[in-house]
Coordinates of C-alpha atoms in Angstrom, one line a residue:
M1 CA 11.2 -5.8 -24.1
S2 CA 11.9 -5.3 -27.8
K3 CA 10.8 -3.4 -30.8
T4 CA 8.0 -4.8 -32.9
G5 CA 8.5 -2.8 -36.0
E6 CA 4.8 -1.9 -35.8
I7 CA 2.6 0.6 -34.0
A8 CA 0.5 -0.7 -31.0
A9 CA 1.2 -4.4 -31.7
F10 CA 1.5 -5.2 -28.0
A11 CA 2.2 -8.7 -26.7
L12 CA -0.7 -10.4 -25.0
G13 CA -1.0 -13.4 -22.8
E14 CA 2.1 -12.8 -20.7
K15 CA 2.2 -14.1 -17.1
K16 CA 5.5 -13.5 -15.5
T17 CA 6.1 -9.8 -15.9
A18 CA 4.4 -7.1 -13.9
M19 CA 1.4 -5.3 -15.5
V20 CA 3.1 -1.9 -14.9
N21 CA 6.8 -1.4 -14.4
L22 CA 8.5 1.9 -13.6
P23 CA 12.3 2.0 -14.0
A24 CA 14.0 5.2 -13.1
Q25 CA 17.3 6.8 -14.0
F26 CA 19.0 10.2 -14.0
V27 CA 22.0 12.0 -15.6
T28 CA 24.0 14.9 -14.1
S29 CA 24.6 18.0 -16.0
S30 CA 28.3 17.6 -15.7
T31 CA 28.1 14.2 -17.4
A32 CA 26.1 15.6 -20.3
D33 CA 28.3 18.6 -20.6
M34 CA 31.4 16.4 -20.7
K35 CA 30.0 14.6 -23.7
G36 CA 28.7 17.7 -25.4
Q37 CA 25.1 16.5 -25.0
K38 CA 22.1 18.8 -24.3
Y39 CA 19.0 17.9 -22.4
S40 CA 17.0 19.7 -25.1
D41 CA 18.3 17.1 -27.6
L42 CA 15.7 14.7 -26.3
V43 CA 13.0 16.9 -27.9
D44 CA 12.8 17.8 -31.6
Y45 CA 10.0 19.4 -33.6
A46 CA 7.5 16.8 -34.4
N47 CA 7.5 17.7 -38.1
N48 CA 11.3 17.4 -38.5
S49 CA 11.7 13.8 -39.7
E50 CA 15.2 14.1 -41.1
K51 CA 16.9 13.9 -37.8
T52 CA 15.0 10.9 -36.7
N53 CA 15.2 8.7 -39.8
D54 CA 18.3 6.8 -38.7
L55 CA 16.8 6.3 -35.2
N56 CA 13.6 5.0 -36.6
N57 CA 15.3 2.3 -38.6
E58 CA 17.4 1.1 -35.7
S59 CA 16.5 -2.2 -33.9
M60 CA 16.9 -1.4 -30.3
N61 CA 15.4 -1.8 -26.8
D62 CA 13.1 1.2 -26.3
L63 CA 14.1 1.8 -22.7
I64 CA 17.7 2.6 -23.6
D65 CA 20.1 4.3 -21.2
L66 CA 19.3 8.0 -20.7
K67 CA 22.9 8.9 -21.6
E68 CA 22.4 7.3 -25.0
Q69 CA 19.1 9.1 -25.6
F70 CA 20.9 12.5 -25.9
S71 CA 22.9 11.2 -28.8
K72 CA 19.7 10.4 -30.8
P73 CA 18.1 13.8 -31.6
G74 CA 14.4 13.7 -31.3
Y75 CA 14.3 10.4 -29.3
A76 CA 11.2 11.5 -27.4
N77 CA 9.0 12.2 -30.4
R78 CA 10.4 10.0 -33.1
N79 CA 8.0 9.2 -35.9
S80 CA 8.3 5.4 -35.6
A81 CA 7.1 5.4 -32.0
V82 CA 4.2 7.9 -32.0
T83 CA 0.9 8.3 -33.8
E84 CA 0.1 12.0 -33.0
T85 CA 1.4 15.0 -34.9
H86 CA 2.2 16.7 -31.6
P87 CA 2.9 13.7 -29.2
I88 CA 4.8 15.6 -26.4
F89 CA 2.7 16.7 -23.4
G90 CA 3.3 18.4 -20.1
S91 CA 1.5 19.6 -17.0
D92 CA -0.7 22.1 -18.8
K93 CA -1.4 20.6 -22.2
L94 CA -1.9 17.1 -23.7
N95 CA -0.3 18.0 -27.1
Y96 CA 2.6 20.5 -27.3
D97 CA 2.7 22.5 -30.6
N98 CA 6.0 23.8 -32.0
H99 CA 5.8 27.0 -29.9
D100 CA 5.4 24.9 -26.8
I101 CA 8.4 22.7 -27.8
S102 CA 10.5 25.8 -28.3
V103 CA 9.7 27.0 -24.8
L104 CA 10.3 23.5 -23.5
R105 CA 13.8 23.3 -25.1
K106 CA 14.7 26.7 -23.5
D107 CA 13.6 25.5 -20.1
L108 CA 15.7 22.3 -20.5
D109 CA 18.7 24.3 -21.5
E110 CA 18.3 26.5 -18.4
A111 CA 18.1 23.4 -16.1
Q112 CA 21.3 22.0 -17.6
K113 CA 23.1 25.4 -17.4
N114 CA 22.2 25.7 -13.7
G115 CA 23.8 22.3 -13.0
N116 CA 20.7 20.3 -12.3
N117 CA 20.1 16.6 -12.9
I118 CA 17.6 15.4 -15.5
H119 CA 15.4 12.4 -14.4
E120 CA 13.6 9.9 -16.5
L121 CA 11.0 7.4 -15.5
A122 CA 9.2 5.1 -18.0
F123 CA 5.9 3.3 -17.3
S124 CA 6.1 0.0 -19.2
I125 CA 2.6 -1.4 -19.5
R126 CA 1.6 -4.9 -20.5
G127 CA -1.0 -5.2 -23.3
D128 CA -3.2 -7.5 -21.2
W129 CA -3.6 -4.8 -18.5
L130 CA -4.4 -2.2 -21.2
V131 CA -7.1 -4.5 -22.6
K132 CA -8.6 -5.3 -19.2
N133 CA -9.0 -1.7 -18.4
N134 CA -10.4 -0.6 -21.8
L135 CA -7.3 1.4 -22.7
Y136 CA -6.3 -0.7 -25.8
D137 CA -8.3 -2.5 -28.5
P138 CA -6.0 -5.2 -30.1
E139 CA -8.3 -5.4 -33.1
T140 CA -8.1 -1.8 -34.1
R141 CA -4.8 -1.1 -32.3
M142 CA -6.2 2.1 -30.8
I143 CA -5.2 3.2 -27.4
D144 CA -6.8 5.9 -25.1
Q145 CA -3.9 8.3 -25.2
N146 CA -5.7 11.1 -23.4
K147 CA -6.6 9.0 -20.4
L148 CA -3.0 7.7 -20.2
K149 CA -1.6 11.3 -20.3
H150 CA -4.0 12.5 -17.6
A151 CA -2.8 9.7 -15.4
E152 CA 0.9 10.6 -15.9
Q153 CA 0.1 14.3 -15.2
E154 CA -1.1 13.3 -11.7
V155 CA 1.8 10.9 -11.1
A156 CA 4.3 13.5 -12.1
K157 CA 3.2 15.6 -9.2
T158 CA 3.9 12.8 -6.8
L159 CA 7.3 12.0 -8.1
I160 CA 8.4 15.7 -8.3
N161 CA 7.1 16.7 -4.9
K162 CA 7.7 13.5 -2.9
G163 CA 10.7 11.9 -4.6
F164 CA 13.3 13.9 -2.9
N165 CA 14.2 15.4 0.6
L166 CA 12.3 18.5 -0.5
P167 CA 10.0 19.2 -3.4
L168 CA 12.2 19.3 -6.5
G169 CA 11.1 22.8 -7.4
E170 CA 11.1 25.8 -5.1
D171 CA 7.8 26.8 -6.6
E172 CA 5.3 25.3 -9.1
N173 CA 7.1 27.0 -12.1
D174 CA 10.6 25.8 -11.1
V175 CA 10.4 22.4 -12.6
V176 CA 10.3 21.5 -16.3
W177 CA 8.8 18.2 -17.3
F178 CA 7.4 16.5 -20.3
G179 CA 6.1 13.1 -21.4
V180 CA 5.4 11.0 -24.4
I181 CA 3.7 7.7 -25.3
H182 CA 5.8 5.2 -27.4
Q183 CA 4.0 2.4 -29.1
D184 CA 6.7 0.6 -31.1
T185 CA 7.6 -2.1 -28.6
D186 CA 5.8 -5.1 -27.3
H187 CA 4.8 -3.1 -24.2
L188 CA 3.4 0.4 -24.3
N189 CA 5.9 2.8 -22.8
M190 CA 5.1 6.2 -21.3
H191 CA 8.2 8.3 -20.7
L192 CA 8.5 11.1 -18.2
W193 CA 11.5 13.5 -18.1
F194 CA 11.9 16.3 -15.5
A195 CA 14.5 18.7 -14.1
K196 CA 14.7 21.6 -11.7
K197 CA 15.2 24.9 -13.6
S198 CA 16.8 27.3 -11.1
Q199 CA 20.2 26.7 -9.5
E200 CA 19.9 24.5 -6.4
T201 CA 21.1 26.1 -3.2
R202 CA 19.1 24.2 -0.6
S203 CA 21.4 22.2 1.6
E204 CA 19.0 19.3 1.8
M205 CA 19.1 19.0 -2.0
V206 CA 22.8 19.5 -2.5
K207 CA 25.2 16.5 -2.6
Q208 CA 27.0 16.1 0.7
E209 CA 30.7 15.6 1.0
G210 CA 32.1 12.5 2.7
K211 CA 30.1 9.5 3.7
Y212 CA 26.5 10.2 3.2
K213 CA 24.2 8.1 5.4
G214 CA 20.8 9.2 4.1
Q215 CA 19.1 8.8 0.7
P216 CA 21.7 9.5 -2.1
I217 CA 21.1 12.8 -3.8
G218 CA 19.2 12.3 -7.0
V219 CA 17.9 8.8 -6.3
I220 CA 14.1 8.5 -5.9
P221 CA 13.3 6.1 -3.1
L222 CA 11.8 2.8 -4.0
E223 CA 8.7 3.5 -1.8
V224 CA 7.9 6.6 -3.8
I225 CA 8.3 4.6 -7.1
E226 CA 5.9 2.0 -5.7
Q227 CA 3.5 4.7 -4.6
A228 CA 3.6 6.2 -8.1
K229 CA 2.9 2.9 -9.7
R230 CA -0.1 2.3 -7.4
Q231 CA -1.4 5.8 -8.2
F232 CA -1.0 5.3 -11.9
R233 CA -2.8 1.9 -11.9
K234 CA -5.6 3.2 -9.8
Q235 CA -6.3 6.1 -12.1
L236 CA -6.4 4.0 -15.2
M237 CA -8.4 1.0 -13.9
S238 CA -11.8 0.5 -15.5
S239 CA -14.7 1.1 -13.2
Q240 CA -15.5 -2.6 -13.2
E241 CA -11.9 -3.6 -12.2
L242 CA -11.7 -0.8 -9.6
R243 CA -15.0 -2.0 -8.1
R244 CA -13.7 -5.6 -7.9
H245 CA -10.6 -4.4 -6.0
Q246 CA -12.7 -2.3 -3.7
E247 CA -15.2 -5.1 -3.0
I248 CA -12.4 -7.5 -2.0
L249 CA -10.7 -4.9 0.2
K250 CA -14.1 -4.0 1.7
G251 CA -14.8 -7.7 2.4
V252 CA -11.3 -8.2 4.0
G253 CA -11.9 -5.1 6.2
G254 CA -15.4 -6.3 7.1
F255 CA -14.2 -9.7 8.3
K256 CA -11.3 -8.1 10.2
K257 CA -13.7 -5.8 12.0
E258 CA -16.0 -8.7 12.9
I259 CA -13.1 -10.7 14.2
V260 CA -11.7 -7.8 16.3
E261 CA -15.1 -6.9 17.8
T262 CA -16.1 -10.5 18.7
T263 CA -12.8 -11.8 20.0
P264 CA -13.3 -10.6 23.6
E265 CA -16.5 -12.4 24.2
N266 CA -15.2 -15.5 22.4
L267 CA -11.8 -15.5 24.0
L268 CA -12.5 -14.6 27.7
N269 CA -14.4 -17.7 28.7
D270 CA -13.7 -21.0 30.4
R271 CA -12.6 -22.9 27.3
H272 CA -9.6 -20.6 26.9
A273 CA -8.9 -19.9 30.6
K274 CA -6.1 -22.4 30.9
A275 CA -4.3 -21.0 27.9
I276 CA -4.8 -17.5 29.1
K277 CA -3.4 -18.4 32.5
Q278 CA -0.3 -19.9 30.7
I279 CA 0.1 -16.7 28.7
Y280 CA -0.1 -14.5 31.8
A281 CA 2.5 -16.7 33.5
A282 CA 4.8 -16.4 30.5
L283 CA 4.6 -12.6 30.4
P284 CA 7.7 -10.9 31.8
Q285 CA 6.4 -9.3 35.0
E286 CA 9.2 -6.7 35.0
M287 CA 7.7 -5.3 31.8
K288 CA 4.1 -5.2 33.0
G289 CA 2.3 -2.3 31.5
R290 CA 4.6 -2.4 28.5
W291 CA 3.6 -5.8 27.1
Q292 CA 3.7 -5.5 23.3
V293 CA 4.3 -7.9 20.4
G294 CA 6.7 -5.2 19.1
N295 CA 8.3 -5.3 15.6
A296 CA 8.7 -9.1 15.7
H297 CA 6.0 -11.5 14.5
L298 CA 4.3 -13.6 17.1
T299 CA 6.3 -16.7 15.9
A300 CA 9.7 -14.9 15.8
G301 CA 10.9 -16.8 18.9
K302 CA 13.1 -14.0 20.2
G303 CA 13.1 -11.6 23.1
K304 CA 11.5 -11.5 26.5
M305 CA 8.0 -11.7 24.9
A306 CA 8.8 -14.7 22.8
K307 CA 7.1 -17.4 25.0
A308 CA 4.0 -15.3 25.6
N309 CA 3.8 -14.5 21.9
Q310 CA 4.1 -18.1 20.9
L311 CA 1.3 -19.2 23.4
T312 CA -0.9 -16.3 22.2
N313 CA -0.4 -17.4 18.6
Q314 CA -1.5 -20.9 19.5
L315 CA -4.5 -19.5 21.4
L316 CA -5.5 -17.5 18.3
D317 CA -5.1 -20.6 16.1
D318 CA -7.6 -22.4 18.4
L319 CA -10.0 -19.5 18.4
F320 CA -9.9 -19.2 14.5
A321 CA -10.3 -23.0 14.2
K322 CA -13.5 -23.0 16.3
E323 CA -15.4 -20.0 17.6
L324 CA -14.4 -17.7 14.8
K325 CA -13.9 -20.2 12.0
P326 CA -16.3 -18.8 9.4
E327 CA -15.1 -15.2 9.9
Y328 CA -11.4 -16.2 9.8
E329 CA -11.8 -18.4 6.7
G330 CA -13.7 -15.5 5.0
F331 CA -10.9 -13.1 5.9
K332 CA -8.2 -15.5 4.6
S333 CA -10.0 -16.4 1.4
L334 CA -10.6 -12.8 0.3
A335 CA -7.0 -11.8 1.3
Q336 CA -5.6 -14.6 -0.8
E337 CA -7.9 -13.4 -3.7
Y338 CA -6.2 -10.0 -3.4
D339 CA -2.8 -11.8 -3.5
A340 CA -3.8 -13.1 -6.9
I341 CA -4.6 -9.6 -8.1
N342 CA -1.2 -8.4 -6.9
I343 CA 0.6 -11.2 -8.6
E344 CA -1.3 -10.4 -11.8
D345 CA -0.4 -6.7 -11.5
Q346 CA 3.1 -7.1 -10.3
G347 CA 4.3 -10.3 -11.8
V348 CA 5.8 -13.4 -10.1
M349 CA 6.9 -12.7 -6.5
H350 CA 10.6 -12.5 -5.6
K351 CA 12.2 -15.0 -3.2
G352 CA 11.5 -13.8 0.4
Q353 CA 8.8 -11.4 -0.7
R354 CA 5.8 -11.6 1.6
K355 CA 2.3 -11.8 0.3
W356 CA -0.3 -9.2 1.1
S357 CA -2.5 -11.7 2.8
E358 CA 0.4 -12.7 5.1
N359 CA 1.1 -9.2 6.1
K360 CA -2.6 -8.6 6.8
E361 CA -2.9 -11.8 8.9
D362 CA 0.2 -10.7 10.9
E363 CA -1.4 -7.3 11.5
L364 CA -4.6 -8.9 12.7
R365 CA -2.9 -11.3 15.1
E366 CA -0.6 -8.6 16.5
R367 CA -3.5 -6.4 17.1
L368 CA -5.5 -9.0 19.0
A369 CA -2.4 -10.1 21.0
N370 CA -1.6 -6.5 22.0
Q371 CA -5.2 -6.0 23.1
L372 CA -5.1 -9.1 25.2
Y373 CA -1.8 -8.1 26.8
K374 CA -3.2 -4.7 27.6
H375 CA -6.1 -6.1 29.5
L376 CA -4.2 -8.9 31.1
A377 CA -2.1 -6.2 32.7
Q378 CA -5.2 -5.5 34.9
I379 CA -5.0 -8.9 36.6
E380 CA -3.8 -8.9 40.2
D381 CA -0.5 -10.9 40.5
T382 CA -1.9 -13.0 43.4
S383 CA -5.2 -13.9 41.7
L384 CA -3.7 -16.7 39.7
N385 CA -3.0 -18.8 42.7
D386 CA -6.7 -19.5 43.3
I387 CA -7.8 -20.2 39.7
D388 CA -7.6 -24.0 39.8
Q389 CA -9.5 -24.1 43.1
Q390 CA -12.1 -21.7 41.7
M391 CA -12.5 -23.7 38.6
S392 CA -13.1 -26.9 40.6
E393 CA -15.7 -25.2 42.8
L394 CA -17.5 -23.8 39.7
L395 CA -17.6 -27.1 37.8
S396 CA -19.5 -28.6 40.7
H397 CA -22.3 -26.1 39.9
V398 CA -22.1 -26.8 36.2
K399 CA -23.4 -30.3 36.8
K400 CA -26.6 -28.9 38.3
R401 CA -27.7 -27.0 35.2
D402 CA -31.1 -27.9 33.9
K403 CA -31.8 -29.7 30.6
G404 CA -32.0 -26.4 28.7
G405 CA -28.6 -25.4 29.8
V406 CA -29.8 -22.6 32.1
V407 CA -28.2 -22.3 35.5
D408 CA -29.6 -20.7 38.6
K409 CA -27.0 -18.0 38.8
T410 CA -28.1 -17.0 42.3
K411 CA -26.8 -20.3 43.6
I412 CA -23.4 -20.0 41.9
V413 CA -22.3 -17.0 43.9
S414 CA -23.3 -18.1 47.4
S415 CA -20.2 -18.9 49.4
P416 CA -17.4 -16.6 50.5
Q417 CA -15.0 -18.5 48.2
E418 CA -17.3 -17.9 45.2
K419 CA -18.0 -14.2 45.6
N420 CA -15.1 -13.3 43.4
L421 CA -16.7 -15.4 40.6
S422 CA -19.0 -13.8 38.1
P423 CA -20.8 -16.3 35.9
T424 CA -21.2 -15.9 32.2
V425 CA -22.5 -18.1 29.4
N426 CA -20.5 -18.6 26.2
P427 CA -23.1 -18.1 23.4
N428 CA -21.3 -20.9 21.5
S429 CA -21.3 -23.4 24.4
K430 CA -23.6 -24.6 27.2
I431 CA -20.7 -24.6 29.7
V432 CA -20.9 -21.8 32.3
G433 CA -17.5 -20.1 32.6
Y434 CA -15.6 -18.8 35.7
Q435 CA -14.1 -15.4 35.7
M436 CA -10.5 -14.6 36.7
P437 CA -10.5 -11.8 39.4
V438 CA -8.8 -8.6 38.3
R439 CA -8.1 -5.2 39.8
G440 CA -11.4 -3.5 40.0
G441 CA -13.5 -6.4 38.5
S442 CA -13.5 -9.7 36.7
F443 CA -13.0 -11.1 33.2
N444 CA -16.4 -9.7 32.4
K445 CA -15.0 -6.2 33.1
I446 CA -11.9 -7.0 31.0
S447 CA -14.1 -8.1 28.2
R448 CA -16.3 -5.0 28.5
L449 CA -13.3 -2.6 28.6
W450 CA -11.7 -4.4 25.7
R451 CA -14.9 -4.0 23.6
Q452 CA -15.0 -0.3 24.6
D453 CA -11.4 0.1 23.4
I454 CA -12.3 -1.6 20.1
R455 CA -15.3 0.7 19.6
A456 CA -13.1 3.7 20.3
E457 CA -10.5 2.5 17.8
T458 CA -13.1 1.7 15.2
N459 CA -14.8 5.2 15.6
A460 CA -11.4 6.8 15.2
E461 CA -10.6 4.8 12.1
R462 CA -14.0 5.8 10.6
Q463 CA -13.5 9.4 11.3
F464 CA -10.1 9.3 9.7
L465 CA -11.5 7.7 6.6
R466 CA -14.3 10.2 6.4
N467 CA -11.8 13.1 6.7
Q468 CA -9.6 11.5 4.1
K469 CA -12.5 10.9 1.7
K470 CA -13.6 14.6 2.1
V471 CA -10.0 15.8 1.3
E472 CA -9.9 13.6 -1.8
Q473 CA -13.3 14.8 -3.0
E474 CA -12.3 18.4 -2.6
K475 CA -9.0 17.8 -4.4
A476 CA -10.9 16.1 -7.2
Q477 CA -13.3 19.0 -7.6
E478 CA -10.4 21.4 -7.7
E479 CA -8.6 19.4 -10.4
Y480 CA -11.8 19.2 -12.4
E481 CA -12.4 23.0 -12.2
S482 CA -8.7 23.5 -13.1
Q483 CA -9.1 21.3 -16.2
I484 CA -12.2 23.1 -17.2
S485 CA -10.5 26.5 -16.9
R486 CA -7.6 25.2 -19.1
G487 CA -10.0 23.9 -21.7
M488 CA -8.8 20.3 -21.4

């Protein structure tokens, strides 16, 4: 990223970089004190141009080291980078006047005096993403600064409250933060600086002596940074772009739901009986009742479950290639479409980085495998000995079915050897299937119990989503009422 020498002359047509980046850095008060630097040097009065003239004429990378920013008085609101008379904003206002700046400077001095770190994060936003979401008009070079500021106000809460072992402030007034939009580079930059005001005494937030095994004090975890980026993008997306994302995710979820719900009736039939028998035989009997894929993928090839996992993965390949082919292809197609969105948003993937679609497919396969293992645990250990004989006896009845594929089911279960068999017809096949005897019932019972478990899981997921949506709606209403009361 480099200076353009112009305002809002953002680069367009880039492909390799992420739509939104969020580098983070911090400086300790002792480092600043040692160099005679003040946190409040970052901010100068917007109408004081003398101190920023030299800075304005420099050719430099906008995202310079935070330590260097202190040596450039008025770095935050320099004239060459902003278009507003009062560009600084915070949690309560979108434009700080000179009085607000004076209060801000005092709060920053207090934070430094009390020995607290100052943190900076900078949203670096590609011009293409701004155009796509109606935030930037390359013809007029106008940007929607208010919408951008509102988004940063929300993200600041996440970073300040979730970026550390405890919320950074001990109450809502114990953190000073401010932001600004810089427009003089080929990407739009939104800066955010913040620090705790009162002296830190909480043990969880104080640097530990000796070898520290947890998250280093002062460093915001990567997962919180990624969460903030997602939150920022979501708030700024146009309604059309947000709807496109939601429709794809809804489609992926719909196909997944259909696959999960229809797998029992398509899997527990005669076509897959041999494969299921092999899976059961490969399961470690000493772990019965605790059969799980675990943290490894089905194809990992390690551990006591490796052989069963491999066979189950092959069984699912077969299922997805035939009975559930349309559903599976729909699932994969939409998931890969979301991969394209992620690459567009986040740039070219790093080596070894897994695609979203790959993670979703692994989740689906592991869920189906674990469900199968759970219900195979109901099979009597001795029941497998008679399966081949039972299949042979059953196939003799299959030949007697009429031209319409309908079998006289009363004749199938007629002999003592056949009373453990419960006939079923695969809706996708004319072959009548045998049922593997299990404790308390047959494959039909396993299928029924499996579907009951799926319905229970689905209902629980729906209730969770309803509760989550209700909380989000209530929060949005509270924020709206708060903004109205502040006159924003």
